[in-house]
CSV table of N, CA, C and O in Angstrom, one decimal:
chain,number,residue,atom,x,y,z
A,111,UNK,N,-17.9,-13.4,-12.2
A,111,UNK,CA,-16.5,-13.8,-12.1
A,111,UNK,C,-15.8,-13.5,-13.4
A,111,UNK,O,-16.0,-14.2,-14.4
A,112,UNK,N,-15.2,-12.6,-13.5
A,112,UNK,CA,-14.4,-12.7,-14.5
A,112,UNK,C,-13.0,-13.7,-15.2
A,112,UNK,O,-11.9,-14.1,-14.7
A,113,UNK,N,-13.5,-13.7,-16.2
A,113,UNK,CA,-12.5,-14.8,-17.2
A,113,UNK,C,-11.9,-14.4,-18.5
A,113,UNK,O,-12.5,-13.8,-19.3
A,114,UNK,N,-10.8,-14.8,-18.5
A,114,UNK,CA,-9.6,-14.2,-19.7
A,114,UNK,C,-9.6,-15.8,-20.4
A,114,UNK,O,-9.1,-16.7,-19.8
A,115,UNK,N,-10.0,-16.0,-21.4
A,115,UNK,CA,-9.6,-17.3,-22.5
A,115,UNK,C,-9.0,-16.8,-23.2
A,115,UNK,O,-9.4,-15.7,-23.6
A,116,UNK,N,-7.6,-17.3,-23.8
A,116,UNK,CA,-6.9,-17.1,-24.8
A,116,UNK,C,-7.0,-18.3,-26.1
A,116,UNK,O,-6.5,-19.4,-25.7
A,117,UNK,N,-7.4,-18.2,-27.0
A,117,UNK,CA,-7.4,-19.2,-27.9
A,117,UNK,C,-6.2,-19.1,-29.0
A,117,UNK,O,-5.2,-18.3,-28.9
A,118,UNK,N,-6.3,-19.8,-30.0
A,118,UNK,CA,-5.7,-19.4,-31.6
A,118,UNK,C,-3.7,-20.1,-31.3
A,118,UNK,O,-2.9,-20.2,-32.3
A,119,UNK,N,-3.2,-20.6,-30.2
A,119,UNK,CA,-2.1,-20.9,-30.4
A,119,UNK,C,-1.8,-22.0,-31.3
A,119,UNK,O,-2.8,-22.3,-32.1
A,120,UNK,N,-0.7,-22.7,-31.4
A,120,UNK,CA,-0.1,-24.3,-32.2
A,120,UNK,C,1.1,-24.0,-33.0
A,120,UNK,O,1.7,-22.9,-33.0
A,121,UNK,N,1.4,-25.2,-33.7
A,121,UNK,CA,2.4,-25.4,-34.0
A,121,UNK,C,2.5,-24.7,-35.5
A,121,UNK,O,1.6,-24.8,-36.3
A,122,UNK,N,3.8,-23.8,-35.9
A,122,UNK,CA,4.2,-22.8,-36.9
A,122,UNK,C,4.8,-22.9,-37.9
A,122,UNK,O,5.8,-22.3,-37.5
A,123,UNK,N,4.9,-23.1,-38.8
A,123,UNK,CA,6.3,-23.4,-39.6
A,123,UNK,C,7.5,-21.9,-39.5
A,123,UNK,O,6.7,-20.9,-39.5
A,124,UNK,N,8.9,-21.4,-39.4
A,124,UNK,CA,9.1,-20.6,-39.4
A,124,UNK,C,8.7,-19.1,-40.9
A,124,UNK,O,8.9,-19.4,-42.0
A,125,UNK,N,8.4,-18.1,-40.6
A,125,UNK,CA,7.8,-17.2,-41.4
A,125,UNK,C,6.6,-17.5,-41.8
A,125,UNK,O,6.1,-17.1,-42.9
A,126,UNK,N,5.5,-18.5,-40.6
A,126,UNK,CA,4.3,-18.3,-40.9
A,126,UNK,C,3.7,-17.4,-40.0
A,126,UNK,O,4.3,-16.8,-39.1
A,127,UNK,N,2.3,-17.5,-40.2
A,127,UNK,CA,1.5,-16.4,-39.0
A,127,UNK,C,0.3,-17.0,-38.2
A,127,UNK,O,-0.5,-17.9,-38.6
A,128,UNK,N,0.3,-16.4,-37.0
A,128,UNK,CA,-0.6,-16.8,-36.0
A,128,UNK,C,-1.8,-15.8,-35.7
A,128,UNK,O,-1.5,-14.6,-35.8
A,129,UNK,N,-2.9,-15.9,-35.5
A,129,UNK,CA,-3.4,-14.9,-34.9
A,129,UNK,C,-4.3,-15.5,-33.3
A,129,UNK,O,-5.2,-16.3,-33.4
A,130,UNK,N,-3.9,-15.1,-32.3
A,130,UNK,CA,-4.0,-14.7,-30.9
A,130,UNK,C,-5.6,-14.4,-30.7
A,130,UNK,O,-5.9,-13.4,-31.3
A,131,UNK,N,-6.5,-14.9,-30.0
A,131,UNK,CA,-7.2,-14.3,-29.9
A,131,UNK,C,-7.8,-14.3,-27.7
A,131,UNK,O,-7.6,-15.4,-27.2
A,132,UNK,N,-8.1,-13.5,-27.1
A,132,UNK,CA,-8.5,-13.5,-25.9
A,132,UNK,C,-9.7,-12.8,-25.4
A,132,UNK,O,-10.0,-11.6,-25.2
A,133,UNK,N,-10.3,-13.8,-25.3
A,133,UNK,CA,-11.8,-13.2,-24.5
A,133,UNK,C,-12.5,-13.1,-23.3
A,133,UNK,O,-12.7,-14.3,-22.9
A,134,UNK,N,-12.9,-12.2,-22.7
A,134,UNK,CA,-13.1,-11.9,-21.4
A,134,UNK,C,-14.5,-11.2,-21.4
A,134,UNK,O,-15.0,-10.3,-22.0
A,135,UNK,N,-14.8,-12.1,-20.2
A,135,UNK,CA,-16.3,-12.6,-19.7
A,135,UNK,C,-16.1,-12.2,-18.1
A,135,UNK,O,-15.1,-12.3,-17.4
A,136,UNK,N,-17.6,-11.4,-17.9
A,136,UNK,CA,-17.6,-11.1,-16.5
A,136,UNK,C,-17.8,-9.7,-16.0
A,136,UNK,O,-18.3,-9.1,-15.0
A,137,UNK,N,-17.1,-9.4,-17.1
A,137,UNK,CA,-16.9,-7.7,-16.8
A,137,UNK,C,-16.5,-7.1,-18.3
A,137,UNK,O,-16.5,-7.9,-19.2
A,138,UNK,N,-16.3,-6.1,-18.4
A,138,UNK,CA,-16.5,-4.8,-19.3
A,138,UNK,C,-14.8,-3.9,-19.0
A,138,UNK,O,-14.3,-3.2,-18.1
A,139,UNK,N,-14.2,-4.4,-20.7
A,139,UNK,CA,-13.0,-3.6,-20.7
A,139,UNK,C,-12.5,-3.2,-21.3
A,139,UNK,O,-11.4,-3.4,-21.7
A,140,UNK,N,-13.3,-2.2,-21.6
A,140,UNK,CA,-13.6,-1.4,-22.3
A,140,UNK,C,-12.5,0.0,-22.4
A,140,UNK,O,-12.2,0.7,-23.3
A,141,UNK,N,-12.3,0.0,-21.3
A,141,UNK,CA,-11.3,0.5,-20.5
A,141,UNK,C,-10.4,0.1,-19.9
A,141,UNK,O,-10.4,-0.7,-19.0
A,142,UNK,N,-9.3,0.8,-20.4
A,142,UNK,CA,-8.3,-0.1,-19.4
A,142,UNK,C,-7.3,-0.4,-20.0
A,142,UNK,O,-7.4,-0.1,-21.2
A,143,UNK,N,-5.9,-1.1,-19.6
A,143,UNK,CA,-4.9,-1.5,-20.7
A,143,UNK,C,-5.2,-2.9,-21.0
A,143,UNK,O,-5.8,-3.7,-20.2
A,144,UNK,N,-5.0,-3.1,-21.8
A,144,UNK,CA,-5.2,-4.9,-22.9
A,144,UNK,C,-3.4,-4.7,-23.3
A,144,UNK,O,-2.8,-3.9,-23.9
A,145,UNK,N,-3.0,-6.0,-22.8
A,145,UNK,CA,-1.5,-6.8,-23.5
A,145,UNK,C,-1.6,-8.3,-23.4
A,145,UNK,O,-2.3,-9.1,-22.9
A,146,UNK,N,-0.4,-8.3,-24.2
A,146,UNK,CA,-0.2,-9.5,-24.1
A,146,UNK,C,1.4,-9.7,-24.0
A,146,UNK,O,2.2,-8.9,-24.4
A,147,UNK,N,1.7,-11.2,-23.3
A,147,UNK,CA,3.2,-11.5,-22.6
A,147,UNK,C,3.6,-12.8,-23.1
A,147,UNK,O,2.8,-13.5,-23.8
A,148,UNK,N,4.8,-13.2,-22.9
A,148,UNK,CA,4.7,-14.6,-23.4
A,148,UNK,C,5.8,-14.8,-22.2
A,148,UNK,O,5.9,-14.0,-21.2
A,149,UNK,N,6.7,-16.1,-22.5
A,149,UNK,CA,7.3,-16.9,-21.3
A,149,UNK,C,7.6,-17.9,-22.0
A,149,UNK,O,6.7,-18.6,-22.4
A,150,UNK,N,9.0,-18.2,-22.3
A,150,UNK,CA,9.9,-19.2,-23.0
A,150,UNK,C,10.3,-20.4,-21.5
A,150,UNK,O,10.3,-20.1,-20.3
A,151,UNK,N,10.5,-21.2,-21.9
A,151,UNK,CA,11.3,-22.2,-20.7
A,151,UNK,C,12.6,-21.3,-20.4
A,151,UNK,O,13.3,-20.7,-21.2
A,152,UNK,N,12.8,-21.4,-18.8
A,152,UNK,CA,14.6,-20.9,-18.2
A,152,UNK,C,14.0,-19.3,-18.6
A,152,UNK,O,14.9,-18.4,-18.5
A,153,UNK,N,12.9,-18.7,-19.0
A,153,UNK,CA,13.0,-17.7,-18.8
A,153,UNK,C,11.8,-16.7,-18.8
A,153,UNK,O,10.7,-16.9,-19.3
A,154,UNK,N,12.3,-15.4,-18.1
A,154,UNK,CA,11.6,-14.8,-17.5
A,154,UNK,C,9.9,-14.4,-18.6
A,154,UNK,O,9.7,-14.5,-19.8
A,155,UNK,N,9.3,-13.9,-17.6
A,155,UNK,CA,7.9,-13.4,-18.6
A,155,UNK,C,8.1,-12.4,-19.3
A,155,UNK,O,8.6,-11.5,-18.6
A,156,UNK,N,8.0,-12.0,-20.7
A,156,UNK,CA,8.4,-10.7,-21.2
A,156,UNK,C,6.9,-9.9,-21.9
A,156,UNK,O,6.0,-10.7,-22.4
A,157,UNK,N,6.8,-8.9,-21.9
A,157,UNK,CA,5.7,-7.9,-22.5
A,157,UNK,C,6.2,-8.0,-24.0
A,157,UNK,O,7.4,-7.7,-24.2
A,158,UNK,N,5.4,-8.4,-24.8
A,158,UNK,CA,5.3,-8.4,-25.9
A,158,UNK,C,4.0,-7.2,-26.8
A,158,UNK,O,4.1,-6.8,-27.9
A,159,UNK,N,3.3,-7.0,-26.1
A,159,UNK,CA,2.6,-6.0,-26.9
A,159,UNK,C,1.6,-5.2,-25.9
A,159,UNK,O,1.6,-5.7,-24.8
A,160,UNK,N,0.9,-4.3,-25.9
A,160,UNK,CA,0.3,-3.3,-25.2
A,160,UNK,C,-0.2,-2.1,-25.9
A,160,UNK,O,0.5,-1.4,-26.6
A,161,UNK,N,-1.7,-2.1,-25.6
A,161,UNK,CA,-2.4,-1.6,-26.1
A,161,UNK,C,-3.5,-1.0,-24.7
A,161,UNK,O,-4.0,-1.8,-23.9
A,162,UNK,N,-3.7,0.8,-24.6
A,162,UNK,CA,-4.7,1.5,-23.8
A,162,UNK,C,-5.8,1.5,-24.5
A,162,UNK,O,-5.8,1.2,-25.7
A,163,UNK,N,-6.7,1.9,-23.9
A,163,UNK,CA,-8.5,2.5,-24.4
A,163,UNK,C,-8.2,4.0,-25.1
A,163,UNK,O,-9.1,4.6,-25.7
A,164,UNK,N,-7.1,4.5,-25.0
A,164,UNK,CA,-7.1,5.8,-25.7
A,164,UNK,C,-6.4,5.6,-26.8
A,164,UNK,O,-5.9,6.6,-27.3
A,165,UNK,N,-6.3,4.5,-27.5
A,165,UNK,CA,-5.7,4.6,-28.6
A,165,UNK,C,-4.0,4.0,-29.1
A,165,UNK,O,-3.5,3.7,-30.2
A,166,UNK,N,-3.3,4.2,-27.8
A,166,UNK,CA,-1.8,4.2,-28.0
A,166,UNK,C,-1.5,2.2,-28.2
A,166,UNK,O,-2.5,1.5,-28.2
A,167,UNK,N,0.0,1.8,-28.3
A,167,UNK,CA,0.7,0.6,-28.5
A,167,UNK,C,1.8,1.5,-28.5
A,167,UNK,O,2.2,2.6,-28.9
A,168,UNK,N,2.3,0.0,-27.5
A,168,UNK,CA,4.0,-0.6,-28.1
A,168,UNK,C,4.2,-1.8,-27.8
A,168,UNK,O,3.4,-2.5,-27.2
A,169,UNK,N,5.4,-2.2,-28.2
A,169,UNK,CA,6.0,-3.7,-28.7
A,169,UNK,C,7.5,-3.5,-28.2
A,169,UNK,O,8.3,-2.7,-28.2
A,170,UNK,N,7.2,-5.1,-27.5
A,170,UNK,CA,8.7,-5.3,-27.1
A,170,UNK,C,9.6,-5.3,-28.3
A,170,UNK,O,9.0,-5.5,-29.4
A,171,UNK,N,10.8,-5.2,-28.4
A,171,UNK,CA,12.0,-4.5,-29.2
A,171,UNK,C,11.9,-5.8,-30.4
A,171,UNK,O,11.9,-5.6,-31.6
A,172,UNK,N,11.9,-7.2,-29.8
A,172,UNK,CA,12.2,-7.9,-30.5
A,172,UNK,C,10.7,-8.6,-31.7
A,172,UNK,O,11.0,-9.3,-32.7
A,173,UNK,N,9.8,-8.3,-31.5
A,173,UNK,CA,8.1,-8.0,-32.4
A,173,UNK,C,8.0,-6.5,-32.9
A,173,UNK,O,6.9,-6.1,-33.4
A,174,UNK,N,8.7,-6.1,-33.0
A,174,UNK,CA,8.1,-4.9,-33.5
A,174,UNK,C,8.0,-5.3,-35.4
A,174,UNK,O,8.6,-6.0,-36.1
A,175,UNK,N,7.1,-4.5,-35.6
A,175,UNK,CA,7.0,-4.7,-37.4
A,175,UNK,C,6.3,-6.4,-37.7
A,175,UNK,O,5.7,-6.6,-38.7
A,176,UNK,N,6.4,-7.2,-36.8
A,176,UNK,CA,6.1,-8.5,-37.2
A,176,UNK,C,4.6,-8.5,-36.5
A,176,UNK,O,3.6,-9.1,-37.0
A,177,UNK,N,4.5,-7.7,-35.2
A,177,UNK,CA,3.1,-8.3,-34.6
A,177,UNK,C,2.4,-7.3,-34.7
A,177,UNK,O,2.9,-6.2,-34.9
A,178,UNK,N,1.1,-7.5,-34.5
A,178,UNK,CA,0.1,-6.1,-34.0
A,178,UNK,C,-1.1,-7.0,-33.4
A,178,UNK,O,-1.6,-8.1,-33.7
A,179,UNK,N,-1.2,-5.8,-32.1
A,179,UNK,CA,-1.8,-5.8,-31.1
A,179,UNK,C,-3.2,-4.9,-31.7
A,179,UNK,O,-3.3,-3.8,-32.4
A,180,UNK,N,-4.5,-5.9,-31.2
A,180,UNK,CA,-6.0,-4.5,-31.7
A,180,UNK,C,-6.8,-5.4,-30.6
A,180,UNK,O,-6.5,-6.4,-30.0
A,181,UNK,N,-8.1,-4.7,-30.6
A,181,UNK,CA,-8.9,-4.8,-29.8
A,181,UNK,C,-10.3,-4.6,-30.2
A,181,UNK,O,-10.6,-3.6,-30.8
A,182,UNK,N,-11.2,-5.5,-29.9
A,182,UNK,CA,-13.0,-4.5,-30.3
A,182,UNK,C,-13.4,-5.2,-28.9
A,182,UNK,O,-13.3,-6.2,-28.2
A,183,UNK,N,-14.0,-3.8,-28.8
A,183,UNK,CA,-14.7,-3.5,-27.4
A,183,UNK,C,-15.7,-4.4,-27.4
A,183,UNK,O,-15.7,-5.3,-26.5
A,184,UNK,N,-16.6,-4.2,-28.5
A,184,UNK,CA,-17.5,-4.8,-28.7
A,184,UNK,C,-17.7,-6.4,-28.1
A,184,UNK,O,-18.5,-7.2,-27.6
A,185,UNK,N,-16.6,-6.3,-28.5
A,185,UNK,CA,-16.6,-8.2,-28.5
A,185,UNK,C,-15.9,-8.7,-27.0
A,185,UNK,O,-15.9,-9.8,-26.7
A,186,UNK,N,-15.4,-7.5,-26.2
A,186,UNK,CA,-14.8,-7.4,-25.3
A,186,UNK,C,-13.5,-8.5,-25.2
A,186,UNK,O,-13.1,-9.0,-24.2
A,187,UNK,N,-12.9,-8.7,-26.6
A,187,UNK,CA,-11.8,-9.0,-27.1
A,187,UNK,C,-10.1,-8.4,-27.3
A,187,UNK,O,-9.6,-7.3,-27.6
A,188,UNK,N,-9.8,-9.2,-27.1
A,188,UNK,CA,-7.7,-8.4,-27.5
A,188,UNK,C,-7.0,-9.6,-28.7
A,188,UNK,O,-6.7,-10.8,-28.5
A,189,UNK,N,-6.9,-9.0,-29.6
A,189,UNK,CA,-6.4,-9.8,-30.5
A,189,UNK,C,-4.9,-9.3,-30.8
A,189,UNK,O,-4.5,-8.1,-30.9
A,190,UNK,N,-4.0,-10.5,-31.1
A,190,UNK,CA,-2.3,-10.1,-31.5
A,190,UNK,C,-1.8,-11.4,-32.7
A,190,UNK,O,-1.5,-12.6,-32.7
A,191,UNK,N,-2.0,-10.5,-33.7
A,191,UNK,CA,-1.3,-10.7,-35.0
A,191,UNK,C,0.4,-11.1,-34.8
A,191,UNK,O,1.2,-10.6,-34.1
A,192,UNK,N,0.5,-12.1,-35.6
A,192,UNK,CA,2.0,-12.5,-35.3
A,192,UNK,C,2.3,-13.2,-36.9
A,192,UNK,O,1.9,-14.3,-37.3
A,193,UNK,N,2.9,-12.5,-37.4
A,193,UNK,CA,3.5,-12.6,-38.8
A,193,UNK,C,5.3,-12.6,-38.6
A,193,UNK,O,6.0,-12.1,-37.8
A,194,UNK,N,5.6,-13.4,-39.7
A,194,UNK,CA,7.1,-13.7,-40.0
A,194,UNK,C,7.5,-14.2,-38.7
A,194,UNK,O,8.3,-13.6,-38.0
A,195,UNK,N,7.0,-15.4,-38.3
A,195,UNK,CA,7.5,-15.9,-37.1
A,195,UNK,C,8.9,-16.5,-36.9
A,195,UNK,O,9.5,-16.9,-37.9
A,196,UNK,N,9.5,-16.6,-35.6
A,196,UNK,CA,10.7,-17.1,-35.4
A,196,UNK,C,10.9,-17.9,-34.7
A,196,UNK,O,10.1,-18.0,-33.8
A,197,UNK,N,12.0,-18.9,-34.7
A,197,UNK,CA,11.8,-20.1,-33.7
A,197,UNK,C,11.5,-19.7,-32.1
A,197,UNK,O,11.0,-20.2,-31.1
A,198,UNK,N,12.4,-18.3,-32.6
A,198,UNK,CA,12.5,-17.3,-30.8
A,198,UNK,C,11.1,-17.0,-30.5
A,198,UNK,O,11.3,-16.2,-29.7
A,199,UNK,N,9.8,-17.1,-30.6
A,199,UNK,CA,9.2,-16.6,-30.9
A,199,UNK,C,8.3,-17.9,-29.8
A,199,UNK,O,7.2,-17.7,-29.3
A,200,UNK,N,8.9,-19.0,-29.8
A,200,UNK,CA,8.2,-20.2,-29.2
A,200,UNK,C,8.3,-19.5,-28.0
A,200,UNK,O,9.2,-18.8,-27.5
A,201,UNK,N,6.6,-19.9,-27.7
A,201,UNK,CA,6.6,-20.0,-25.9
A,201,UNK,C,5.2,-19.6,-25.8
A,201,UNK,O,4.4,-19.5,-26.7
A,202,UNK,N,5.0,-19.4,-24.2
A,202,UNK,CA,3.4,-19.7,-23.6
A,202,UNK,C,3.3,-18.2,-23.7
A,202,UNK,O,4.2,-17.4,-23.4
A,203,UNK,N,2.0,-17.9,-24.1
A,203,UNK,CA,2.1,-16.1,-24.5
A,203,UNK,C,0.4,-16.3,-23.4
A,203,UNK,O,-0.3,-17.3,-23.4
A,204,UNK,N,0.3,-14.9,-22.5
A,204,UNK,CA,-0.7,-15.0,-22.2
A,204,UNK,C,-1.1,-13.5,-22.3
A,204,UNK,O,-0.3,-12.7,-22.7
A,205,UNK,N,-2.5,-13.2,-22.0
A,205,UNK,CA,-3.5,-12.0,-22.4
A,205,UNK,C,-3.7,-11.7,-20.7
A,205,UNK,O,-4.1,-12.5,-19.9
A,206,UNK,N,-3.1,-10.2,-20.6
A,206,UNK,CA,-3.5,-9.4,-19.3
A,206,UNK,C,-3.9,-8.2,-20.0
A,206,UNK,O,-3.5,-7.5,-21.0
A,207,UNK,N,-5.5,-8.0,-18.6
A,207,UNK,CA,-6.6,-7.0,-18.8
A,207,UNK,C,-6.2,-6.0,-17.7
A,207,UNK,O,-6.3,-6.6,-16.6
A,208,UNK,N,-5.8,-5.2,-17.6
A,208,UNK,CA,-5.8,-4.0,-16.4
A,208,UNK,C,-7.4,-2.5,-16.5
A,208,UNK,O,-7.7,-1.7,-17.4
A,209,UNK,N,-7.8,-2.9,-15.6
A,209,UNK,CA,-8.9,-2.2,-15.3
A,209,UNK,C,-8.6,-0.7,-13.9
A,209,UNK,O,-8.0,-0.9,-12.8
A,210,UNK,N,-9.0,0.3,-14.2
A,210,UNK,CA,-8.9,1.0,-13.2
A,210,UNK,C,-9.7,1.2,-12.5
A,210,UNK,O,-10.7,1.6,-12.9
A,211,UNK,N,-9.3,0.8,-10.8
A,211,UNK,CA,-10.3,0.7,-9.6
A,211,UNK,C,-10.1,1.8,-8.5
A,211,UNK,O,-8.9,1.9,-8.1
A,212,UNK,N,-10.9,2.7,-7.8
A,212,UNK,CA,-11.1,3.4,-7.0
A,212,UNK,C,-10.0,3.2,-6.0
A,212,UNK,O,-10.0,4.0,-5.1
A,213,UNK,N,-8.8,2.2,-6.1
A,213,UNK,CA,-7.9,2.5,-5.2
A,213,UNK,C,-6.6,2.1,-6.0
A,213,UNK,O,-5.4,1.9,-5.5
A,214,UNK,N,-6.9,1.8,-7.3
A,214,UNK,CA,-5.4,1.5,-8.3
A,214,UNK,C,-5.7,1.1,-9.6
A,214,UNK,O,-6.3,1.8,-10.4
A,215,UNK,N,-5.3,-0.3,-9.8
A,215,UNK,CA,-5.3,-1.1,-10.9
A,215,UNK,C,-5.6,-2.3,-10.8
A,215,UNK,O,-4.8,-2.8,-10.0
A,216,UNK,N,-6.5,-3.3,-11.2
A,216,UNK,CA,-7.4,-4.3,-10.9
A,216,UNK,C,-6.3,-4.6,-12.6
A,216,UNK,O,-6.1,-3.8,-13.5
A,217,UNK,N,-5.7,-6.6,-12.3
A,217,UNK,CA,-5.4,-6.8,-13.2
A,217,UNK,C,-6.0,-8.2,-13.4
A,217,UNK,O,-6.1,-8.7,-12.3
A,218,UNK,N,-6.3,-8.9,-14.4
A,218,UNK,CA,-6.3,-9.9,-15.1
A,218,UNK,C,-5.6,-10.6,-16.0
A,218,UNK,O,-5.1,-10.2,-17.1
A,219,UNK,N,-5.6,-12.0,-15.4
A,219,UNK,CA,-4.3,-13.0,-16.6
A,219,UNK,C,-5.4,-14.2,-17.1
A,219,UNK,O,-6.2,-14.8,-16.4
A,220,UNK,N,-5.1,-14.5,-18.6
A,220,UNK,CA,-5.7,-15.9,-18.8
A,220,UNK,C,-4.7,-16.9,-18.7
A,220,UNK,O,-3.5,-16.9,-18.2
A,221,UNK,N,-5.1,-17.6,-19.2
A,221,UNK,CA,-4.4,-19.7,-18.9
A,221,UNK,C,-3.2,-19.6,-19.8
A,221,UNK,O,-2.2,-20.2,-19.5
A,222,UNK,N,-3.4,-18.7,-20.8
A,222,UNK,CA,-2.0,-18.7,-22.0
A,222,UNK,C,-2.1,-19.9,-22.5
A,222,UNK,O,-2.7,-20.9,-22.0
A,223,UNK,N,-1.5,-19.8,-23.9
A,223,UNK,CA,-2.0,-20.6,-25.6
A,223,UNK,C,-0.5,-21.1,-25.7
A,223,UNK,O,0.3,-20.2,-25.6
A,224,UNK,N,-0.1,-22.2,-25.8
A,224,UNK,CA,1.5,-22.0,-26.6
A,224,UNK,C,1.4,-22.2,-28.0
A,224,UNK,O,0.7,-22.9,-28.8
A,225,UNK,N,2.4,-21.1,-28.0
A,225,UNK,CA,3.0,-21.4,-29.5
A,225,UNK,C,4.4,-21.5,-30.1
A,225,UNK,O,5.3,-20.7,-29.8
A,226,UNK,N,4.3,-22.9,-31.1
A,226,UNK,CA,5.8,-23.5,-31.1
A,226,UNK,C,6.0,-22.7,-32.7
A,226,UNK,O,5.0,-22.3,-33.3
A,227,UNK,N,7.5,-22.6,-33.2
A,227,UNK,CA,7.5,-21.8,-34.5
A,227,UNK,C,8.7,-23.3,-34.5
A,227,UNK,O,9.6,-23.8,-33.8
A,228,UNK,N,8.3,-23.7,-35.5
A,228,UNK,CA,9.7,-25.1,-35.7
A,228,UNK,C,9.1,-25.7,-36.7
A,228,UNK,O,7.8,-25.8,-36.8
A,229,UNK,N,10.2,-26.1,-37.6
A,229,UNK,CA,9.9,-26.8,-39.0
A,229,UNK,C,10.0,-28.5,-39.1
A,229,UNK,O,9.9,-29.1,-40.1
């Protein structure tokens, strides 16, 4: 059975840093896209970072320069760095695994971490 844990969320002072961590058990993803999303109250889920097995990223408009998104296979981990945080920045962030399957894209969500950025 595969399983997505996301650890590493809490509470921030503003311009401190977080680091994100998500581990998955069950299977091998090694391959595949690794991101992560978050979700504010009243509002919608947004893509915050994304990261393929060949190497590429991007970042939603409003993280860019502040987060980075990496991965070791090894550990069958996705990790997202989050520096110079903002109050905007509060909310339930979760880790999706996309695997490719013989008839598409097999995806995965974990439970999501929150994190509050407030002084």
């Amino acid at each position: 059975q595969v399983q997505l844990v996301e650890s590493g969320g809490g509470l921030v002072q503003p311009g401190g840093s977080l680091r994100l961590s998500c581990a998955a058990s069950g299977s091998s993803f090694s391959i595949g896209v690794a991101a992560w999303y978050r979700q504010a109250p009243g509002k919608e889920r947004e893509l915050v970072a994304r990261s393929t097995s060949g190497g590429s990223t991007n970042y939603g408009d409003s993280v860019k320069g502040r987060f980075t998104i990496s991965r070791d296979n090894a550990k069958n981990t996705v990790y997202l760095q989050m520096n110079s945080l903002k109050p905007e920045d509060t909310a339930i962030y979760y880790c999706k695994r996309s695997v490719p399957t013989v008839g598409g894209t097999q995806d995965y969500w974990g439970q999501g971490t929150q994190v509050t950025v407030s002084s």
